[in-house]
Coordinates of C-alpha atoms in Angstrom, one line a residue:
X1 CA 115.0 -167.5 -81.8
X2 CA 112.3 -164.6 -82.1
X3 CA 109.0 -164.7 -82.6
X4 CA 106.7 -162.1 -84.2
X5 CA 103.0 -162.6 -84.0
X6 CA 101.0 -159.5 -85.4
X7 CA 97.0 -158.5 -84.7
X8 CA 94.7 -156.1 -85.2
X9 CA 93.7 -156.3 -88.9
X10 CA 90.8 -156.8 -89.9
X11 CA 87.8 -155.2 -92.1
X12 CA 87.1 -151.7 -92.2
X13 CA 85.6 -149.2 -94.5
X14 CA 87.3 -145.9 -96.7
X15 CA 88.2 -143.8 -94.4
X16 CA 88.2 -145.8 -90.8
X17 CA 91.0 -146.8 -88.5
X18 CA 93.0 -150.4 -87.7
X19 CA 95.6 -150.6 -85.1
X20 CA 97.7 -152.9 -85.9
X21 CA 100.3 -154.8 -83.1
X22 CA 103.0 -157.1 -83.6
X23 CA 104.3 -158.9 -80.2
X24 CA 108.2 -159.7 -80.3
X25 CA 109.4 -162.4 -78.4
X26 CA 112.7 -164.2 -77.7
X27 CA 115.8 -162.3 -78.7
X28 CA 113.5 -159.1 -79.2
X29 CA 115.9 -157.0 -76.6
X30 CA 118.8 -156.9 -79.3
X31 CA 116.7 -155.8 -82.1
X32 CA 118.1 -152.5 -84.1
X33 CA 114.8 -151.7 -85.5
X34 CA 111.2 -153.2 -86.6
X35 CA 109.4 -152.4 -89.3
X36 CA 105.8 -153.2 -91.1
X37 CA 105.5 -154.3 -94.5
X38 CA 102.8 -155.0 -96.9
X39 CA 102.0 -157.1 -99.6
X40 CA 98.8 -157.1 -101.8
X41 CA 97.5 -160.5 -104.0
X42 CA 99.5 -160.4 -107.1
X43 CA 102.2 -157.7 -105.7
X44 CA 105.6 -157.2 -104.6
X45 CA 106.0 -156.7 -101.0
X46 CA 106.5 -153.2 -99.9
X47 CA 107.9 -151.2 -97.2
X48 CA 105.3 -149.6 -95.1
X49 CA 106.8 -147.4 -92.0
X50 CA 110.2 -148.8 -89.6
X51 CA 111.3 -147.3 -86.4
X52 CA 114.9 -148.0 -84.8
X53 CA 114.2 -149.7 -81.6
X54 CA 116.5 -147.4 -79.1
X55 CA 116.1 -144.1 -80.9
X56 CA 112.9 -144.2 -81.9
X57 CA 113.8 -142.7 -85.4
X58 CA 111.0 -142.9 -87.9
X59 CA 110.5 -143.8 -91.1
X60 CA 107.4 -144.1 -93.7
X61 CA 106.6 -145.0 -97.2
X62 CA 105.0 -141.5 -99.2
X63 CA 102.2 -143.6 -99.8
X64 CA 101.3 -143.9 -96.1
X65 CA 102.8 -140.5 -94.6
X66 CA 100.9 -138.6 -92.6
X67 CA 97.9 -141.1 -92.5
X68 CA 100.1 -143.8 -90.7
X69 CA 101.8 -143.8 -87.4
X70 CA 104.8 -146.4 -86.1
X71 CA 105.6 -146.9 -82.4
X72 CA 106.6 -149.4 -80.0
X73 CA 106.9 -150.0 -76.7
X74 CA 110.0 -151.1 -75.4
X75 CA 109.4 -152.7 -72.2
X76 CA 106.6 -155.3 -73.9
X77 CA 108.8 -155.8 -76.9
X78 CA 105.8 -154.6 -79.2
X79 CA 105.7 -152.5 -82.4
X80 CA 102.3 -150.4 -83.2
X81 CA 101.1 -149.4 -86.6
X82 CA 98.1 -146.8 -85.9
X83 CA 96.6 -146.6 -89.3
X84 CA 93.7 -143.7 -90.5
X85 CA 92.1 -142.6 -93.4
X86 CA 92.4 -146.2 -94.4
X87 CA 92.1 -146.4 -98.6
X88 CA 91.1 -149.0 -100.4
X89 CA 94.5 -149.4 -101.8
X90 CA 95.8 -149.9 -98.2
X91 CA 94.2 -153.5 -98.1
X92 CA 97.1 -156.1 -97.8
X93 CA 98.5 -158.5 -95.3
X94 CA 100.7 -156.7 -93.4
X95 CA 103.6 -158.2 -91.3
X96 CA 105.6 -157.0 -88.9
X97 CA 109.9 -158.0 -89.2
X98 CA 112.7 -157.1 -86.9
X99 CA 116.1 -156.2 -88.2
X100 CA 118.7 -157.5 -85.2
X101 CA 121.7 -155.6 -86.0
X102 CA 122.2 -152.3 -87.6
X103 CA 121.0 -152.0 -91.5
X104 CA 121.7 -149.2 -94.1
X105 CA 118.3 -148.7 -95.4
X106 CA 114.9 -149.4 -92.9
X107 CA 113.1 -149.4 -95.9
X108 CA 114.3 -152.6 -97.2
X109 CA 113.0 -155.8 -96.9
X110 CA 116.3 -157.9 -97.4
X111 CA 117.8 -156.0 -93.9
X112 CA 115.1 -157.9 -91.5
X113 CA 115.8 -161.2 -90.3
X114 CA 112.6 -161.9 -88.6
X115 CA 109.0 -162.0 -90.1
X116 CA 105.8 -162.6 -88.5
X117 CA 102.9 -164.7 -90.2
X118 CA 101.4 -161.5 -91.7
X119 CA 97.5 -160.3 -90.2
X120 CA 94.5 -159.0 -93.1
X121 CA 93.5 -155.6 -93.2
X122 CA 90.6 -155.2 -95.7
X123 CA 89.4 -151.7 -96.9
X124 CA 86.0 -151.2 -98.3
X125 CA 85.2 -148.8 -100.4

């Protein structure tokens, strides 16, 4: 079993910062990459930014390049989203999911086997 328990959200205003964590436990050492999607009241869930667990390769959704920043840290099994210039439109739950073998696409949702219970980030305008 793995378990995925994110943190970090919360409320901020237009234009602050969130760091967002999601701890990985369980059969985290096998993972082929994590990932952090979104998923606004009344929306389809969407990718935000993935990283493959051993290579480190990146990935990000337009919306969120170059504001956004995915890492993790292999030893403590724990994937970082480092969000700035938070926009209003940025406010969502966001979860964390772990993909166990290797996927095609990082960007889609169906390739994950493992979700968290989602944490709140809030943007204020």
């Amino acid at each position: 079993q793995v378990l995925l328990e994110e943190s970090g959200g919360g409320l901020v205003q237009a234009g602050g910062t969130l760091r967002l964590s999601c701890a990985a436990s369980g059969r985290a050492f096998t993972m082929y990459a994590m990932g952090w999607f979104r998923q606004a009241p009344g929306k389809e869930r969407k990718f935000v930014a993935a990283i493959t667990w051993v290579g480190g390769n990146t990935d990000y959704a337009d919306s969120v390049k170059g504001r956004f920043t995915i890492s993790r840290d292999n030893a403590k099994n724990t994937l970082y989203l480092q969000m700035n210039s938070l926009k209003p439109e940025d406010t969502a739950v966001y979860y964390c999911a772990a993909s166990r073998g290797v996927v095609v696409s990082l960007t889609k949702d169906f390739e994950y086997d493992y979700w968290g219970q989602g944490t709140q980030v809030t943007v204020s305008s």
